[in-house]
mmCIF file of C-alpha atoms (C1' of nucleotides) in Angstrom:
data_model
loop_
_atom_site.group_PDB
_atom_site.id
_atom_site.type_symbol
_atom_site.label_atom_id
_atom_site.label_comp_id
_atom_site.label_asym_id
_atom_site.label_seq_id
_atom_site.Cartn_x
_atom_site.Cartn_y
_atom_site.Cartn_z
ATOM 1 C CA UNK A 238 72.281 78.509 142.686
ATOM 2 C CA UNK A 239 72.336 79.923 146.092
ATOM 3 C CA UNK A 240 76.034 81.672 147.334
ATOM 4 C CA UNK A 241 76.264 78.995 150.216
ATOM 5 C CA UNK A 242 76.540 76.325 147.427
ATOM 6 C CA UNK A 243 79.669 77.487 146.520
ATOM 7 C CA UNK A 244 81.809 75.989 149.121
ATOM 8 C CA UNK A 245 79.554 72.465 148.434
ATOM 9 C CA UNK A 246 79.999 72.144 145.395
ATOM 10 C CA UNK A 247 82.314 69.214 144.551
ATOM 11 C CA UNK A 248 84.346 71.427 141.768
ATOM 12 C CA UNK A 249 83.433 75.033 142.964
ATOM 13 C CA UNK A 250 85.106 74.115 146.535
ATOM 14 C CA UNK A 251 88.898 73.627 144.525
ATOM 15 C CA UNK A 252 87.897 77.342 143.934
ATOM 16 C CA UNK A 253 88.734 79.498 147.122
ATOM 17 C CA UNK A 254 92.015 76.904 148.106
ATOM 18 C CA UNK A 255 93.509 77.337 145.148
ATOM 19 C CA UNK A 256 93.377 81.132 145.750
ATOM 20 C CA UNK A 257 94.498 81.514 149.183
ATOM 21 C CA UNK A 258 97.293 79.374 148.647
ATOM 22 C CA UNK A 259 98.612 80.799 145.079
ATOM 23 C CA UNK A 260 97.587 84.492 146.945
ATOM 24 C CA UNK A 261 99.837 82.990 149.909
ATOM 25 C CA UNK A 262 102.773 81.962 147.288
ATOM 26 C CA UNK A 263 102.533 85.474 145.595
ATOM 27 C CA UNK A 264 102.815 87.301 148.621
ATOM 28 C CA UNK A 265 105.534 85.898 149.209
ATOM 29 C CA UNK A 266 107.785 85.939 145.832
ATOM 30 C CA UNK A 267 106.362 89.642 144.998
ATOM 31 C CA UNK A 268 107.315 91.316 147.958
ATOM 32 C CA UNK A 269 111.157 89.157 147.960
ATOM 33 C CA UNK A 270 111.261 89.929 144.025
ATOM 34 C CA UNK A 271 109.857 93.658 144.812
ATOM 35 C CA UNK A 272 112.854 93.871 147.015
ATOM 36 C CA UNK A 273 115.199 93.133 144.796
ATOM 37 C CA UNK A 274 114.017 96.207 142.943
ATOM 38 C CA UNK A 275 111.735 95.417 140.177
ATOM 39 C CA UNK A 276 108.492 94.788 139.714
ATOM 40 C CA UNK A 277 106.269 91.941 138.406
ATOM 41 C CA UNK A 278 105.956 93.254 135.233
ATOM 42 C CA UNK A 279 109.235 94.186 134.792
ATOM 43 C CA UNK A 280 110.300 91.029 136.051
ATOM 44 C CA UNK A 281 107.725 88.847 133.627
ATOM 45 C CA UNK A 282 109.919 91.177 130.989
ATOM 46 C CA UNK A 283 113.433 90.417 132.486
ATOM 47 C CA UNK A 284 112.563 86.350 132.645
ATOM 48 C CA UNK A 285 111.390 86.637 128.663
ATOM 49 C CA UNK A 286 114.062 88.246 127.529
ATOM 50 C CA UNK A 287 116.682 86.470 129.565
ATOM 51 C CA UNK A 288 118.826 84.174 128.128
ATOM 52 C CA UNK A 289 117.674 85.354 124.309
ATOM 53 C CA UNK A 290 119.018 87.980 121.933
ATOM 54 C CA UNK A 291 115.901 89.743 122.429
ATOM 55 C CA UNK A 292 112.677 89.734 121.276
ATOM 56 C CA UNK A 293 110.515 92.425 119.061
ATOM 57 C CA UNK A 294 108.242 94.350 121.015
ATOM 58 C CA UNK A 295 105.163 92.135 119.152
ATOM 59 C CA UNK A 296 106.591 88.567 120.566
ATOM 60 C CA UNK A 297 106.702 90.700 123.740
ATOM 61 C CA UNK A 298 104.123 91.450 124.068
ATOM 62 C CA UNK A 299 102.937 88.234 123.446
ATOM 63 C CA UNK A 300 104.309 86.429 125.525
ATOM 64 C CA UNK A 301 103.883 87.992 128.609
ATOM 65 C CA UNK A 302 100.281 89.250 127.530
ATOM 66 C CA UNK A 303 101.081 93.384 128.300
ATOM 67 C CA UNK A 304 99.227 95.649 125.431
ATOM 68 C CA UNK A 305 101.444 96.965 123.387
ATOM 69 C CA UNK A 306 100.877 100.672 124.819
ATOM 70 C CA UNK A 307 101.266 99.433 127.945
ATOM 71 C CA UNK A 308 104.319 97.449 127.446
ATOM 72 C CA UNK A 309 106.091 100.592 126.366
ATOM 73 C CA UNK A 310 105.800 102.054 129.484
ATOM 74 C CA UNK A 311 107.478 98.988 130.980
ATOM 75 C CA UNK A 312 110.008 98.781 128.479
ATOM 76 C CA UNK A 313 110.744 103.036 128.968
ATOM 77 C CA UNK A 314 111.544 101.940 133.067
ATOM 78 C CA UNK A 315 113.539 98.786 132.328
ATOM 79 C CA UNK A 316 115.526 101.149 129.971
ATOM 80 C CA UNK A 317 115.995 104.102 132.654
ATOM 81 C CA UNK A 318 117.433 101.690 135.043
ATOM 82 C CA UNK A 319 119.347 100.507 131.853
ATOM 83 C CA UNK A 320 118.570 97.026 132.563
ATOM 84 C CA UNK A 321 117.198 96.664 128.980
ATOM 85 C CA UNK A 322 118.553 98.573 125.644
ATOM 86 C CA UNK A 323 116.052 98.977 122.061
ATOM 87 C CA UNK A 324 118.113 97.935 118.783
ATOM 88 C CA UNK A 325 117.575 98.320 115.720
ATOM 89 C CA UNK A 326 116.168 95.317 113.200
ATOM 90 C CA UNK A 327 117.561 94.850 109.661
ATOM 91 C CA UNK A 328 115.563 94.423 107.253
ATOM 92 C CA UNK A 329 112.709 95.906 108.777
ATOM 93 C CA UNK A 330 112.625 99.698 110.013
ATOM 94 C CA UNK A 331 109.766 99.343 112.045
ATOM 95 C CA UNK A 332 110.276 96.808 114.514
ATOM 96 C CA UNK A 333 112.305 96.849 117.105
ATOM 97 C CA UNK A 334 114.758 94.394 118.771
ATOM 98 C CA UNK A 335 114.590 94.421 123.000
ATOM 99 C CA UNK A 336 117.783 93.129 124.563
ATOM 100 C CA UNK A 337 119.101 92.957 128.244
ATOM 101 C CA UNK A 338 121.626 94.434 128.296
ATOM 102 C CA UNK A 339 124.679 92.991 130.764
ATOM 103 C CA UNK A 340 123.349 94.946 133.315
ATOM 104 C CA UNK A 341 119.994 93.056 132.472
ATOM 105 C CA UNK A 342 121.767 89.782 132.195
ATOM 106 C CA UNK A 343 123.349 89.724 135.576
ATOM 107 C CA UNK A 344 120.052 90.958 137.228
ATOM 108 C CA UNK A 345 118.736 88.108 135.405
ATOM 109 C CA UNK A 346 120.862 85.581 136.474
ATOM 110 C CA UNK A 347 121.148 86.633 140.139
ATOM 111 C CA UNK A 348 117.387 87.034 140.339
ATOM 112 C CA UNK A 349 116.640 83.450 139.722
ATOM 113 C CA UNK A 350 118.954 81.388 141.675
ATOM 114 C CA UNK A 351 118.041 83.559 144.462
ATOM 115 C CA UNK A 352 114.501 84.201 144.504
ATOM 116 C CA UNK A 353 114.425 80.202 143.896
ATOM 117 C CA UNK A 354 116.260 79.436 146.813
ATOM 118 C CA UNK A 355 114.599 81.518 149.518
ATOM 119 C CA UNK A 356 111.249 80.143 147.874
ATOM 120 C CA UNK A 357 112.707 76.493 147.804
ATOM 121 C CA UNK A 358 111.948 75.835 151.816
ATOM 122 C CA UNK A 359 108.167 76.591 151.247
ATOM 123 C CA UNK A 360 107.650 74.452 149.045
ATOM 124 C CA UNK A 361 110.146 71.659 150.597
ATOM 125 C CA UNK A 362 108.195 71.736 154.462
ATOM 126 C CA UNK A 363 105.036 71.723 152.547
ATOM 127 C CA UNK A 364 105.187 68.788 150.285
ATOM 128 C CA UNK A 365 106.848 65.118 150.330
ATOM 129 C CA UNK A 366 108.795 64.673 146.603
ATOM 130 C CA UNK A 367 105.685 62.166 145.798
ATOM 131 C CA UNK A 368 103.172 64.719 146.489
ATOM 132 C CA UNK A 369 104.915 67.652 144.569
ATOM 133 C CA UNK A 370 104.734 65.458 141.442
ATOM 134 C CA UNK A 371 101.231 64.412 142.489
ATOM 135 C CA UNK A 372 100.405 68.325 142.265
ATOM 136 C CA UNK A 373 102.381 68.651 139.169
ATOM 137 C CA UNK A 374 100.211 66.849 136.882
ATOM 138 C CA UNK A 375 96.999 67.731 138.819
ATOM 139 C CA UNK A 376 98.222 71.188 138.104
ATOM 140 C CA UNK A 377 98.903 70.660 134.528
ATOM 141 C CA UNK A 378 95.752 69.160 133.677
ATOM 142 C CA UNK A 379 93.989 72.602 135.029
ATOM 143 C CA UNK A 380 95.917 74.888 133.839
ATOM 144 C CA UNK A 381 94.822 72.742 130.117
ATOM 145 C CA UNK A 382 91.401 73.296 130.760
ATOM 146 C CA UNK A 383 91.767 77.227 131.227
ATOM 147 C CA UNK A 384 93.662 77.028 127.942
ATOM 148 C CA UNK A 385 97.936 76.928 128.333
ATOM 149 C CA UNK A 386 98.235 80.019 125.424
ATOM 150 C CA UNK B 231 122.614 77.371 141.285
ATOM 151 C CA UNK B 232 122.189 77.799 137.326
ATOM 152 C CA UNK B 233 119.686 78.464 136.134
ATOM 153 C CA UNK B 234 118.738 75.106 134.524
ATOM 154 C CA UNK B 235 118.456 73.789 137.604
ATOM 155 C CA UNK B 236 114.794 75.322 138.079
ATOM 156 C CA UNK B 237 113.005 72.843 136.337
ATOM 157 C CA UNK B 238 115.030 69.284 137.747
ATOM 158 C CA UNK B 239 114.625 70.992 141.464
ATOM 159 C CA UNK B 240 112.493 68.533 142.793
ATOM 160 C CA UNK B 241 111.147 71.223 144.383
ATOM 161 C CA UNK B 242 110.905 74.210 142.562
ATOM 162 C CA UNK B 243 110.075 72.653 139.701
ATOM 163 C CA UNK B 244 106.511 72.717 141.347
ATOM 164 C CA UNK B 245 107.170 76.603 140.122
ATOM 165 C CA UNK B 246 106.002 76.818 136.697
ATOM 166 C CA UNK B 247 103.211 74.317 136.940
ATOM 167 C CA UNK B 248 101.559 76.162 139.580
ATOM 168 C CA UNK B 249 101.817 79.843 138.144
ATOM 169 C CA UNK B 250 100.824 78.275 134.647
ATOM 170 C CA UNK B 251 97.531 76.852 136.169
ATOM 171 C CA UNK B 252 96.628 79.906 138.284
ATOM 172 C CA UNK B 253 97.275 82.511 135.450
ATOM 173 C CA UNK B 254 95.026 80.685 133.153
ATOM 174 C CA UNK B 255 92.532 80.513 136.040
ATOM 175 C CA UNK B 256 92.948 83.418 136.768
ATOM 176 C CA UNK B 257 92.667 85.083 133.088
ATOM 177 C CA UNK B 258 89.564 83.406 132.398
ATOM 178 C CA UNK B 259 87.788 84.492 135.781
ATOM 179 C CA UNK B 260 89.168 87.845 135.940
ATOM 180 C CA UNK B 261 88.366 88.816 132.337
ATOM 181 C CA UNK B 262 84.598 87.442 133.632
ATOM 182 C CA UNK B 263 83.629 89.629 136.490
ATOM 183 C CA UNK B 264 85.672 92.308 134.855
ATOM 184 C CA UNK B 265 83.352 92.073 131.986
ATOM 185 C CA UNK B 266 80.611 92.603 134.988
ATOM 186 C CA UNK B 267 81.198 95.726 135.671
ATOM 187 C CA UNK B 268 83.334 95.568 138.319
ATOM 188 C CA UNK B 269 87.438 95.571 139.028
ATOM 189 C CA UNK B 270 88.981 92.751 141.271
ATOM 190 C CA UNK B 271 89.534 94.508 143.864
ATOM 191 C CA UNK B 272 86.002 95.800 143.849
ATOM 192 C CA UNK B 273 85.225 92.259 143.718
ATOM 193 C CA UNK B 274 87.368 91.552 146.904
ATOM 194 C CA UNK B 275 85.278 94.070 149.091
ATOM 195 C CA UNK B 276 82.147 93.210 147.981
ATOM 196 C CA UNK B 277 82.900 89.217 148.570
ATOM 197 C CA UNK B 278 84.246 90.027 152.236
ATOM 198 C CA UNK B 279 80.767 92.541 152.918
ATOM 199 C CA UNK B 280 78.728 90.470 151.110
ATOM 200 C CA UNK B 281 75.899 88.725 153.393
ATOM 201 C CA UNK B 282 77.373 90.608 156.182
ATOM 202 C CA UNK B 283 76.000 93.774 158.667
ATOM 203 C CA UNK B 284 78.704 95.732 157.201
ATOM 204 C CA UNK B 285 82.975 95.735 158.418
ATOM 205 C CA UNK B 286 85.191 98.266 159.666
ATOM 206 C CA UNK B 287 87.695 99.934 157.329
ATOM 207 C CA UNK B 288 90.432 98.159 159.430
ATOM 208 C CA UNK B 289 88.549 94.762 159.113
ATOM 209 C CA UNK B 290 87.977 94.874 155.960
ATOM 210 C CA UNK B 291 91.693 96.137 155.221
ATOM 211 C CA UNK B 292 92.723 93.062 156.849
ATOM 212 C CA UNK B 293 90.462 90.658 155.049
ATOM 213 C CA UNK B 294 90.807 91.246 151.669
ATOM 214 C CA UNK B 295 95.091 92.680 152.576
ATOM 215 C CA UNK B 296 94.596 96.124 150.915
ATOM 216 C CA UNK B 297 95.830 98.839 153.159
ATOM 217 C CA UNK B 298 93.785 101.706 154.679
ATOM 218 C CA UNK B 299 95.015 104.901 152.017
ATOM 219 C CA UNK B 300 94.409 102.735 149.312
ATOM 220 C CA UNK B 301 91.238 101.217 150.329
ATOM 221 C CA UNK B 302 89.676 104.467 150.594
ATOM 222 C CA UNK B 303 89.736 104.878 146.643
ATOM 223 C CA UNK B 304 88.416 101.751 146.343
ATOM 224 C CA UNK B 305 85.484 102.580 148.823
ATOM 225 C CA UNK B 306 85.122 106.061 147.352
ATOM 226 C CA UNK B 307 84.380 104.323 143.425
ATOM 227 C CA UNK B 308 81.921 101.648 145.308
ATOM 228 C CA UNK B 309 80.528 104.418 147.027
ATOM 229 C CA UNK B 310 80.032 106.011 143.765
ATOM 230 C CA UNK B 311 78.749 102.993 141.942
ATOM 231 C CA UNK B 312 76.132 103.123 144.712
ATOM 232 C CA UNK B 313 76.937 99.211 146.304
ATOM 233 C CA UNK B 314 78.083 100.074 149.652
ATOM 234 C CA UNK B 315 77.342 102.623 152.346
ATOM 235 C CA UNK B 316 79.929 104.187 154.972
ATOM 236 C CA UNK B 317 77.826 103.998 158.335
ATOM 237 C CA UNK B 318 78.505 105.360 162.109
ATOM 238 C CA UNK B 319 79.014 103.431 164.343
ATOM 239 C CA UNK B 320 77.602 103.712 167.816
ATOM 240 C CA UNK B 321 80.456 103.966 170.267
ATOM 241 C CA UNK B 322 83.511 104.780 168.496
ATOM 242 C CA UNK B 323 83.262 107.746 166.923
ATOM 243 C CA UNK B 324 86.547 107.201 164.762
ATOM 244 C CA UNK B 325 85.385 104.148 163.422
ATOM 245 C CA UNK B 326 82.970 103.920 160.483
ATOM 246 C CA UNK B 327 80.983 100.594 159.149
ATOM 247 C CA UNK B 328 81.084 99.905 155.721
ATOM 248 C CA UNK B 329 78.164 97.900 154.543
ATOM 249 C CA UNK B 330 76.646 96.811 151.404
ATOM 250 C CA UNK B 331 73.393 98.648 149.755
ATOM 251 C CA UNK B 332 70.803 96.975 148.311
ATOM 252 C CA UNK B 333 72.286 97.013 144.954
ATOM 253 C CA UNK B 334 75.562 96.095 146.440
ATOM 254 C CA UNK B 335 73.731 93.352 147.523
ATOM 255 C CA UNK B 336 72.164 92.158 144.667
ATOM 256 C CA UNK B 337 75.177 92.530 142.750
ATOM 257 C CA UNK B 338 77.122 90.219 145.771
ATOM 258 C CA UNK B 339 73.960 88.005 144.829
ATOM 259 C CA UNK B 340 73.724 88.247 141.146
ATOM 260 C CA UNK B 341 77.464 87.949 140.033
ATOM 261 C CA UNK B 342 79.051 84.789 142.454
ATOM 262 C CA UNK B 343 76.118 82.305 141.147
ATOM 263 C CA UNK B 344 76.643 83.469 137.928
ATOM 264 C CA UNK B 345 80.530 83.515 138.576
ATOM 265 C CA UNK B 346 80.213 80.242 139.591
ATOM 266 C CA UNK B 347 78.267 78.108 136.664
ATOM 267 C CA UNK B 348 80.321 80.019 134.119
ATOM 268 C CA UNK B 349 83.989 78.549 135.788
ATOM 269 C CA UNK B 350 83.029 74.989 136.518
ATOM 270 C CA UNK B 351 83.060 73.693 133.847
ATOM 271 C CA UNK B 352 86.858 74.661 133.450
ATOM 272 C CA UNK B 353 87.289 72.481 136.905
ATOM 273 C CA UNK B 354 84.622 69.389 136.107
ATOM 274 C CA UNK B 355 86.722 69.375 132.290
ATOM 275 C CA UNK B 356 89.957 68.988 133.801
ATOM 276 C CA UNK B 357 90.077 66.744 137.131
ATOM 277 C CA UNK B 358 87.528 64.351 138.834
ATOM 278 C CA UNK B 359 86.154 64.040 141.986
ATOM 279 C CA UNK B 360 88.283 62.200 143.441
ATOM 280 C CA UNK B 361 90.721 64.531 141.763
ATOM 281 C CA UNK B 362 89.813 67.230 143.521
ATOM 282 C CA UNK B 363 89.874 66.225 146.609
ATOM 283 C CA UNK B 364 93.293 65.565 146.498
ATOM 284 C CA UNK B 365 94.234 68.951 145.415
ATOM 285 C CA UNK B 366 92.534 70.677 147.646
ATOM 286 C CA UNK B 367 94.521 68.714 150.434
ATOM 287 C CA UNK B 368 97.998 70.096 149.025
ATOM 288 C CA UNK B 369 96.773 73.609 147.730
ATOM 289 C CA UNK B 370 95.871 73.829 151.783
ATOM 290 C CA UNK B 371 99.430 72.622 153.104
ATOM 291 C CA UNK B 372 101.105 75.063 150.601
ATOM 292 C CA UNK B 373 98.963 77.883 151.722
ATOM 293 C CA UNK B 374 100.247 77.001 155.418
ATOM 294 C CA UNK B 375 103.420 76.665 154.655
ATOM 295 C CA UNK B 376 103.686 80.089 152.708
ATOM 296 C CA UNK B 377 101.084 81.927 156.160
ATOM 297 C CA UNK B 378 97.421 81.631 155.892
ATOM 298 C CA UNK B 379 96.906 84.992 156.789
ATOM 299 C "C1'" DT C 272 99.565 108.223 173.504
ATOM 300 C "C1'" DA C 273 97.468 105.865 170.248
ATOM 301 C "C1'" DT C 274 94.158 104.682 167.172
ATOM 302 C "C1'" DT C 275 90.461 104.959 162.810
ATOM 303 C "C1'" DG C 276 90.483 106.749 158.751
ATOM 304 C "C1'" DT C 277 91.009 110.991 155.202
ATOM 305 C "C1'" DT C 278 93.902 113.284 152.054
ATOM 306 C "C1'" DA C 279 98.104 114.310 149.375
ATOM 307 C "C1'" DT C 280 101.786 112.664 146.613
ATOM 308 C "C1'" DA C 281 104.015 110.042 143.263
ATOM 309 C "C1'" DC C 282 104.409 105.710 141.004
ATOM 310 C "C1'" DT C 283 103.181 102.133 137.767
ATOM 311 C "C1'" DC C 284 99.850 99.359 135.204
ATOM 312 C "C1'" DT C 285 96.359 99.099 132.306
ATOM 313 C "C1'" DA C 286 93.748 100.137 127.724
ATOM 314 C "C1'" DT C 287 92.396 102.595 124.283
ATOM 315 C "C1'" DA C 288 92.813 105.544 120.442
ATOM 316 C "C1'" DA C 289 95.108 108.690 117.253
ATOM 317 C "C1'" DC C 290 99.737 108.677 115.511
ATOM 318 C "C1'" DT C 291 104.270 108.719 112.570
ATOM 319 C "C1'" DA C 292 107.440 105.840 110.021
ATOM 320 C "C1'" DT C 293 107.840 102.164 107.485
ATOM 321 C "C1'" DA C 294 106.400 98.492 104.554
ATOM 322 C "C1'" DT D 188 96.501 99.769 103.484
ATOM 323 C "C1'" DA D 189 98.242 97.197 106.611
ATOM 324 C "C1'" DT D 190 102.592 97.006 110.761
ATOM 325 C "C1'" DA D 191 105.505 97.914 114.597
ATOM 326 C "C1'" DG D 192 105.353 101.114 117.646
ATOM 327 C "C1'" DT D 193 105.231 105.781 120.630
ATOM 328 C "C1'" DT D 194 102.106 109.234 122.200
ATOM 329 C "C1'" DA D 195 98.475 110.927 124.437
ATOM 330 C "C1'" DT D 196 94.370 110.040 127.630
ATOM 331 C "C1'" DA D 197 92.456 108.645 131.346
ATOM 332 C "C1'" DG D 198 91.559 105.254 135.103
ATOM 333 C "C1'" DA D 199 92.385 102.296 138.854
ATOM 334 C "C1'" DG D 200 95.275 100.424 142.017
ATOM 335 C "C1'" DT D 201 99.612 100.731 144.849
ATOM 336 C "C1'" DA D 202 102.348 102.719 149.308
ATOM 337 C "C1'" DT D 203 103.418 105.815 152.110
ATOM 338 C "C1'" DA D 204 103.834 109.846 155.243
ATOM 339 C "C1'" DA D 205 101.524 113.398 157.482
ATOM 340 C "C1'" DC D 206 96.780 114.673 159.271
ATOM 341 C "C1'" DA D 207 92.284 115.298 161.555
ATOM 342 C "C1'" DA D 208 89.160 113.680 165.274
ATOM 343 C "C1'" DT D 209 88.382 110.531 168.382
ATOM 344 C "C1'" DA D 210 89.317 107.337 172.504
#
DNA sequence: TATTGTTATACTCTATAACTATA
DNA sequence: TATAGTTATAGAGTATAACAATA
């Protein structure tokens, strides 16, 4: 299969638009998130913990797809910023409960809406409401095909 | 704006499907690319250089969005694997031309089709050809809204 | 003076393997 | 023996600022 077929193949021709659209979106979003003082990995952890009573490292690792050795470092940095605490778990002294501090919850509650408002106009100027609905259906099909875990 | 409005807002409700679909796609793709022995950044560089007579660092940085200091390191590692060479540019002794070696071109020609064939079934089972065309249009609108540079 | 690319510095993420404490 | 999390190690990417060579 020659390389040039990449763009001509009825299915693979979707690859480039998908990557380009997401990267354009991601760069704008990440720049905004990092301007608020947390990295992407840290944002993911905060997003998982926000609104919960806490999760164990194992649960958090599964949710964020960060391996446990890596997760320790990410948690250390968030703990250093006073955004989360490690607590003992009753009944299993091997496990720890990771929970957002007041500070962390504040960040969570602040970052999400601010980020949402920041991103909204980009979507609004690009697509009609009908197109948004169309796109959601298509994106979910794609996600399921690649495995939504 | 409460957090729960995130999913109810007609525009922002697209955010989650977009991220989930792309991440599902990205994880499958990246795992496959890295199983072939190059990192994502290295793959991007190879992809830009493939089929050309070479680019300067400045051009390559612009194309891949890797800043120049970082790019030096990525190029060093690819040079170490014998996948590219740095050549003098006639007429401007400050600039260098980055070009794939025979080895690098071979990798390019091998990795792309293999990767394409690997990814194709995921798209094929998810969407009809009509849906693919719909989606391309929508994705390109989104990309342009976020700035396609 | 401006541009091209490298070097130096510092930080984050990444995985893996070895380890400690507990179950 | 198995599980939960940390530590140690090593590598890769990231940006920034200072630098040398050239234009």
